[in-house]
Amino acid sequence: MQPMSPIRVVVWGLGAMGGGMARLIAAKEGLALVGGIDTRSEYVGRDVGDVLDLGRTLGVTVTDEPTSVLHADQVDCVVIATTSWVREQMDDLRTILSAGINCVSIAEEMSCAVAQNPELAEELDALATAHGVSVVGTGVNPGLSMDTLVVALTAGCHDVTAIEATRVNDLSPYGPTVMRTQGVGLTPEEFDKGVADGSVDGHIGFPESARMISDAIGLGVDRIEQRREAIVSSVRRETPHIVVEPGMVAGCKQTLLGYRGDEVVLTLVHPQQVLPELEGQGTGDYITIKGVPEIHMQITPEYAGGTATKGIAVNVIPHIVQASPGLKTMLDLPIPAALMGPSAYRRRV
């Protein structure tokens, strides 16, 4: 079998998540990191290997001018880690797809863009199709633990009457954007005000997970309700990106109820906070499928959030490069796997 040429990847956004993905890409023999895009002045003009502290240079310079590196004959895929929202990322996605380059986004709303942004999803699908490329949104959640994994567990079911999924996780690996959306570091009063005015989003992605699950198995969810509650710390907690003093908000417990008519058929619960172990809280992923057969699954501790988001975004690269053109969800692609050898890069869509 002829050896495959490495898949050429540009990482757009070299923060906590993007930087980690770039390091992983640089370590994979089947991938080649050929570019880095970032607006931080302290990064621009420096070698990507230097910015990532790889201990070696890559001969690739960080730029703040995307069009200078986005050439279809030199780049196969862009992994973009800049925001959580489709609307905020649209201009950048248009730039990538119009250049004829495939894309993996970790924007939570991109996991199933049609759920809350149907017009933009239609535009992305048309743009990707017109240029013969594909685009997908993914991460550990949404993208895996509370949607793709849930759907996979129903594969042997004759009937499903209700689904419950809970993810208790540690926010510590994430950067300032996630901390802001979760209200971490606020007072409880500021948190409640932020929920009311929309500045505290909590977990972004529940509507997307609900849509993916419901569509995949025909659960018939026709209405969702969400609520957000502050998790208030009684101890001091410090991460590389935030300090939480006692009495401040350490995270957000978010709940989604999915209705079919008047019946709740889907319940998603997601309490997430920084350093939960400091108050004796363990982490984990728990899924219950009610039906025939009934299924109970747990992963403890949690499917490590930051680490797994970096991993799944990188591991899906070969699939999105090989996919048919258009906007995809994780349910449209083969199940990604760790890229441990040549065969992992050759699984065709």
Short mmCIF file of C-alpha atoms in Angstrom, two decimals, residues 4-343:
data_model
loop_
_atom_site.label_atom_id
_atom_site.label_comp_id
_atom_site.label_asym_id
_atom_site.label_seq_id
_atom_site.Cartn_x
_atom_site.Cartn_y
_atom_site.Cartn_z
CA MET A 4 -0.42 8.64 2.18
CA SER A 5 0.74 12.21 2.04
CA PRO A 6 0.07 14.00 5.35
CA ILE A 7 -3.16 15.98 5.55
CA ARG A 8 -2.19 19.66 5.60
CA VAL A 9 -3.88 21.57 8.40
CA VAL A 10 -4.11 25.22 9.44
CA VAL A 11 -5.27 26.06 12.97
CA TRP A 12 -7.24 29.29 13.30
CA GLY A 13 -7.16 30.51 16.90
CA LEU A 14 -4.22 29.45 19.08
CA GLY A 15 -5.78 29.85 22.52
CA ALA A 16 -6.40 27.18 25.14
CA MET A 17 -8.22 24.82 22.78
CA GLY A 18 -6.70 25.79 19.43
CA GLY A 19 -3.18 25.74 20.77
CA GLY A 20 -3.73 22.27 22.20
CA MET A 21 -5.12 21.03 18.91
CA ALA A 22 -2.15 22.49 17.05
CA ARG A 23 0.25 20.64 19.36
CA LEU A 24 -1.60 17.38 18.74
CA ILE A 25 -1.61 17.93 14.98
CA ALA A 26 2.14 18.59 15.06
CA ALA A 27 2.62 15.24 16.84
CA LYS A 28 0.67 13.13 14.31
CA GLU A 29 2.61 11.56 11.43
CA GLY A 30 -0.43 11.63 9.15
CA LEU A 31 -1.06 15.34 9.70
CA ALA A 32 1.09 18.34 8.86
CA LEU A 33 0.63 21.68 10.61
CA VAL A 34 1.15 24.16 7.78
CA GLY A 35 -0.26 27.35 9.25
CA GLY A 36 -1.45 29.23 12.30
CA ILE A 37 -3.86 32.17 12.35
CA ASP A 38 -4.29 34.43 15.38
CA THR A 39 -4.89 38.10 16.06
CA ARG A 40 -2.72 38.35 19.18
CA SER A 41 0.13 40.72 18.46
CA GLU A 42 2.52 38.71 20.61
CA TYR A 43 1.95 35.68 18.33
CA VAL A 44 1.96 37.28 14.89
CA GLY A 45 5.21 36.82 13.00
CA ARG A 46 6.56 34.12 15.29
CA ASP A 47 7.11 30.50 14.34
CA VAL A 48 4.16 28.32 15.36
CA GLY A 49 6.51 25.90 17.11
CA ASP A 50 7.83 28.77 19.23
CA VAL A 51 4.33 30.00 20.10
CA LEU A 52 3.29 26.47 21.10
CA ASP A 53 6.50 25.85 23.11
CA LEU A 54 7.23 22.71 21.09
CA GLY A 55 10.96 23.04 21.61
CA ARG A 56 11.45 23.13 17.85
CA THR A 57 10.54 25.38 14.97
CA LEU A 58 8.15 24.27 12.25
CA GLY A 59 9.02 26.79 9.57
CA VAL A 60 5.46 28.08 9.81
CA THR A 61 4.73 31.66 10.85
CA VAL A 62 1.63 32.83 12.71
CA THR A 63 -0.34 35.35 10.69
CA ASP A 64 -3.31 37.61 11.32
CA GLU A 65 -4.16 37.67 7.60
CA PRO A 66 -6.08 34.45 6.87
CA THR A 67 -6.15 34.89 3.10
CA SER A 68 -2.34 34.83 3.04
CA VAL A 69 -2.32 31.13 4.01
CA LEU A 70 -5.70 29.79 2.88
CA HIS A 71 -4.82 28.36 -0.53
CA ALA A 72 -6.55 25.14 -1.57
CA ASP A 73 -3.42 23.78 -3.26
CA GLN A 74 -1.52 24.10 0.03
CA VAL A 75 -4.13 23.42 2.73
CA ASP A 76 -6.56 20.51 3.09
CA CYS A 77 -8.35 21.49 6.28
CA VAL A 78 -8.74 24.36 8.73
CA VAL A 79 -9.50 23.68 12.38
CA ILE A 80 -11.07 26.83 13.81
CA ALA A 81 -11.31 27.59 17.54
CA THR A 82 -12.42 31.19 17.89
CA THR A 83 -15.95 31.37 19.32
CA SER A 84 -18.97 29.34 20.41
CA TRP A 85 -21.54 30.91 18.10
CA VAL A 86 -22.29 30.31 14.42
CA ARG A 87 -23.17 33.93 13.74
CA GLU A 88 -19.87 35.20 15.18
CA GLN A 89 -17.90 32.68 13.12
CA MET A 90 -19.77 33.08 9.83
CA ASP A 91 -17.41 35.51 8.14
CA ASP A 92 -14.43 33.28 8.91
CA LEU A 93 -16.29 30.17 7.77
CA ARG A 94 -17.21 31.91 4.51
CA THR A 95 -13.52 32.75 3.99
CA ILE A 96 -12.44 29.14 4.58
CA LEU A 97 -15.11 27.46 2.46
CA SER A 98 -14.86 29.99 -0.36
CA ALA A 99 -11.15 29.19 -0.56
CA GLY A 100 -12.10 25.56 -1.28
CA ILE A 101 -10.83 24.20 2.04
CA ASN A 102 -12.51 21.74 4.41
CA CYS A 103 -13.21 22.87 7.96
CA VAL A 104 -13.61 21.52 11.49
CA SER A 105 -15.08 24.02 13.96
CA ILE A 106 -15.35 23.63 17.72
CA ALA A 107 -18.03 26.33 17.95
CA GLU A 108 -20.73 24.58 19.97
CA GLU A 109 -23.56 25.87 17.80
CA MET A 110 -21.82 24.41 14.74
CA SER A 111 -22.39 20.87 16.02
CA CYS A 112 -25.91 21.06 14.57
CA ALA A 113 -26.15 24.53 13.10
CA VAL A 114 -29.70 24.04 11.83
CA ALA A 115 -31.01 23.81 15.41
CA GLN A 116 -30.81 27.55 16.10
CA ASN A 117 -29.43 29.04 12.89
CA PRO A 118 -31.32 27.39 10.01
CA GLU A 119 -30.69 30.18 7.50
CA LEU A 120 -26.96 30.24 8.23
CA ALA A 121 -26.84 26.44 8.12
CA GLU A 122 -28.43 26.51 4.68
CA GLU A 123 -25.89 29.07 3.53
CA LEU A 124 -22.96 27.03 4.86
CA ASP A 125 -24.23 23.86 3.23
CA ALA A 126 -24.69 25.62 -0.12
CA LEU A 127 -21.29 27.32 0.09
CA ALA A 128 -19.45 24.12 1.01
CA THR A 129 -21.23 22.18 -1.70
CA ALA A 130 -20.49 24.83 -4.33
CA HIS A 131 -16.77 24.66 -3.52
CA GLY A 132 -16.61 20.86 -3.19
CA VAL A 133 -15.63 20.81 0.49
CA SER A 134 -17.22 19.85 3.81
CA VAL A 135 -17.55 21.43 7.25
CA VAL A 136 -18.46 20.00 10.64
CA GLY A 137 -18.78 21.25 14.20
CA THR A 138 -17.61 19.01 17.02
CA GLY A 139 -16.13 18.74 20.49
CA VAL A 140 -16.61 16.58 23.53
CA ASN A 141 -19.96 18.26 24.25
CA PRO A 142 -21.75 18.90 22.00
CA GLY A 143 -20.33 16.44 19.53
CA LEU A 144 -19.77 13.31 21.60
CA SER A 145 -20.77 12.70 25.22
CA MET A 146 -24.36 14.02 25.27
CA ASP A 147 -25.42 13.37 21.68
CA THR A 148 -23.30 11.11 19.44
CA LEU A 149 -22.64 8.67 22.28
CA VAL A 150 -26.31 8.78 23.32
CA VAL A 151 -27.44 7.94 19.79
CA ALA A 152 -24.88 5.13 19.52
CA LEU A 153 -26.22 3.53 22.69
CA THR A 154 -29.68 3.23 21.14
CA ALA A 155 -28.34 1.11 18.26
CA GLY A 156 -29.59 -2.13 19.82
CA CYS A 157 -32.88 -0.76 21.12
CA HIS A 158 -36.25 -1.97 19.85
CA ASP A 159 -38.00 1.02 21.39
CA VAL A 160 -36.99 4.20 23.22
CA THR A 161 -39.47 5.96 25.49
CA ALA A 162 -37.19 8.53 27.13
CA ILE A 163 -33.54 9.52 27.42
CA GLU A 164 -31.67 11.09 30.31
CA ALA A 165 -28.05 12.24 30.07
CA THR A 166 -25.99 13.98 32.74
CA ARG A 167 -22.47 15.29 32.44
CA VAL A 168 -20.61 16.52 35.53
CA ASN A 169 -17.36 18.08 34.40
CA ASP A 170 -14.41 20.27 35.29
CA LEU A 171 -14.14 23.59 33.44
CA SER A 172 -10.53 24.19 34.45
CA PRO A 173 -8.91 23.33 31.07
CA TYR A 174 -10.97 25.92 29.20
CA GLY A 175 -10.09 29.50 28.35
CA PRO A 176 -11.69 32.90 28.98
CA THR A 177 -14.53 32.51 26.45
CA VAL A 178 -15.97 29.46 28.21
CA MET A 179 -15.43 31.02 31.64
CA ARG A 180 -17.41 34.06 30.52
CA THR A 181 -20.29 32.06 29.09
CA GLN A 182 -20.52 30.02 32.31
CA GLY A 183 -20.51 33.07 34.58
CA VAL A 184 -17.43 31.83 36.43
CA GLY A 185 -16.04 34.51 38.76
CA LEU A 186 -19.28 36.47 39.07
CA THR A 187 -21.29 37.06 42.21
CA PRO A 188 -24.57 35.11 42.40
CA GLU A 189 -26.45 38.34 41.79
CA GLU A 190 -24.36 39.12 38.73
CA PHE A 191 -24.92 35.56 37.51
CA ASP A 192 -28.70 35.88 37.76
CA LYS A 193 -28.59 39.24 36.01
CA GLY A 194 -26.40 37.75 33.27
CA VAL A 195 -28.82 34.88 32.72
CA ALA A 196 -31.66 37.38 32.44
CA ASP A 197 -29.89 39.67 29.94
CA GLY A 198 -28.24 36.87 27.97
CA SER A 199 -24.62 37.64 28.85
CA VAL A 200 -24.35 34.36 30.80
CA ASP A 201 -25.18 31.59 28.37
CA GLY A 202 -24.20 28.62 30.48
CA HIS A 203 -23.57 25.53 28.40
CA ILE A 204 -23.86 26.34 24.71
CA GLY A 205 -25.03 23.38 22.70
CA PHE A 206 -28.04 21.80 24.40
CA PRO A 207 -30.47 22.74 21.60
CA GLU A 208 -27.98 21.26 19.14
CA SER A 209 -27.62 18.00 21.12
CA ALA A 210 -31.40 17.73 21.50
CA ARG A 211 -31.92 18.20 17.77
CA MET A 212 -29.26 15.62 16.87
CA ILE A 213 -30.70 13.00 19.24
CA SER A 214 -34.32 13.60 18.30
CA ASP A 215 -33.68 13.59 14.55
CA ALA A 216 -31.43 10.53 14.69
CA ILE A 217 -33.91 8.23 16.41
CA GLY A 218 -37.21 9.97 15.61
CA LEU A 219 -37.88 10.90 19.23
CA GLY A 220 -40.22 13.68 18.13
CA VAL A 221 -39.02 16.49 20.41
CA ASP A 222 -41.11 19.53 19.43
CA ARG A 223 -40.31 21.91 22.28
CA ILE A 224 -37.42 22.48 24.67
CA GLU A 225 -37.06 24.35 27.95
CA GLN A 226 -33.77 25.32 29.58
CA ARG A 227 -32.82 26.64 32.99
CA ARG A 228 -29.49 27.81 34.43
CA GLU A 229 -28.49 27.83 38.11
CA ALA A 230 -25.33 29.22 39.73
CA ILE A 231 -22.91 26.86 41.45
CA VAL A 232 -21.49 29.00 44.28
CA SER A 233 -18.09 28.13 45.71
CA SER A 234 -17.32 27.93 49.42
CA VAL A 235 -13.54 27.67 48.81
CA ARG A 236 -10.92 29.51 46.78
CA ARG A 237 -10.36 28.02 43.32
CA GLU A 238 -7.65 29.11 40.87
CA THR A 239 -7.01 28.07 37.26
CA PRO A 240 -4.65 29.55 34.64
CA HIS A 241 -7.53 31.73 33.44
CA ILE A 242 -9.59 32.67 36.53
CA VAL A 243 -9.60 32.98 40.32
CA VAL A 244 -12.83 32.19 42.18
CA GLU A 245 -13.08 33.38 45.76
CA PRO A 246 -15.54 31.90 48.30
CA GLY A 247 -19.04 33.21 47.63
CA MET A 248 -18.37 33.67 43.92
CA VAL A 249 -19.77 31.56 41.08
CA ALA A 250 -17.64 28.54 40.18
CA GLY A 251 -19.88 27.26 37.40
CA CYS A 252 -23.36 26.67 36.09
CA LYS A 253 -25.85 23.82 36.40
CA GLN A 254 -27.91 23.74 33.24
CA THR A 255 -30.92 21.57 32.51
CA LEU A 256 -32.80 20.97 29.25
CA LEU A 257 -36.19 19.34 29.04
CA GLY A 258 -37.28 18.11 25.63
CA TYR A 259 -41.02 17.64 25.15
CA ARG A 260 -43.04 15.60 22.71
CA GLY A 261 -46.42 17.20 23.16
CA ASP A 262 -46.84 17.42 26.95
CA GLU A 263 -44.49 14.53 27.71
CA VAL A 264 -40.83 14.97 28.67
CA VAL A 265 -38.90 12.48 26.54
CA LEU A 266 -35.41 13.99 26.80
CA THR A 267 -33.60 15.33 29.87
CA LEU A 268 -30.09 16.76 29.65
CA VAL A 269 -28.38 17.93 32.86
CA HIS A 270 -24.97 19.58 32.84
CA PRO A 271 -23.46 20.91 36.08
CA GLN A 272 -19.99 22.16 35.22
CA GLN A 273 -17.56 24.13 37.34
CA VAL A 274 -13.87 24.80 37.87
CA LEU A 275 -12.02 22.35 40.13
CA PRO A 276 -15.09 20.54 41.53
CA GLU A 277 -12.86 18.18 43.50
CA LEU A 278 -12.01 21.03 45.90
CA GLU A 279 -15.50 20.57 47.33
CA GLY A 280 -15.64 16.80 47.06
CA GLN A 281 -17.57 16.67 43.79
CA GLY A 282 -16.63 13.86 41.44
CA THR A 283 -17.04 14.10 37.68
CA GLY A 284 -18.64 11.73 35.22
CA ASP A 285 -20.90 11.06 32.25
CA TYR A 286 -24.16 9.21 32.86
CA ILE A 287 -26.67 8.09 30.22
CA THR A 288 -29.98 6.28 30.75
CA ILE A 289 -31.98 4.98 27.80
CA LYS A 290 -35.50 3.99 28.86
CA GLY A 291 -37.02 1.46 26.51
CA VAL A 292 -36.32 -2.07 25.28
CA PRO A 293 -33.74 -2.87 26.43
CA GLU A 294 -33.13 -0.28 29.16
CA ILE A 295 -29.55 0.95 29.19
CA HIS A 296 -27.50 2.56 31.94
CA MET A 297 -24.00 3.80 31.16
CA GLN A 298 -21.50 5.72 33.26
CA ILE A 299 -18.01 6.99 32.68
CA THR A 300 -16.19 8.11 35.81
CA PRO A 301 -14.37 10.40 35.99
CA GLU A 302 -15.73 12.51 33.15
CA TYR A 303 -14.67 12.00 29.55
CA ALA A 304 -11.98 14.67 30.04
CA GLY A 305 -13.44 17.83 28.55
CA GLY A 306 -10.59 19.95 27.27
CA THR A 307 -8.42 16.98 26.36
CA ALA A 308 -11.24 15.20 24.53
CA THR A 309 -12.36 18.31 22.64
CA LYS A 310 -8.86 18.67 21.25
CA GLY A 311 -8.73 14.97 20.46
CA ILE A 312 -12.06 14.62 18.66
CA ALA A 313 -11.50 17.79 16.61
CA VAL A 314 -8.16 16.44 15.38
CA ASN A 315 -9.29 12.82 14.98
CA VAL A 316 -12.22 13.82 12.75
CA ILE A 317 -9.94 15.64 10.27
CA PRO A 318 -9.44 12.65 7.92
CA HIS A 319 -13.19 12.06 7.78
CA ILE A 320 -14.15 15.62 6.97
CA VAL A 321 -11.45 15.80 4.28
CA GLN A 322 -12.84 12.61 2.68
CA ALA A 323 -16.55 13.45 3.18
CA SER A 324 -18.99 14.39 0.46
CA PRO A 325 -19.40 18.17 0.13
CA GLY A 326 -21.68 20.10 2.45
CA LEU A 327 -22.44 20.92 6.09
CA LYS A 328 -22.20 17.84 8.32
CA THR A 329 -22.89 16.74 11.88
CA MET A 330 -20.97 14.03 13.68
CA LEU A 331 -23.81 11.65 12.86
CA ASP A 332 -23.11 12.08 9.15
CA LEU A 333 -19.51 10.85 9.46
CA PRO A 334 -17.84 7.57 10.43
CA ILE A 335 -17.16 7.34 14.15
CA PRO A 336 -13.78 9.03 14.66
CA ALA A 337 -11.00 7.09 16.31
CA ALA A 338 -7.60 7.93 17.71
CA LEU A 339 -5.12 8.46 14.87
CA MET A 340 -2.56 5.85 15.90
CA GLY A 341 -1.43 4.52 12.54
CA PRO A 342 -1.85 4.72 8.74
CA SER A 343 -5.08 2.70 8.61
#
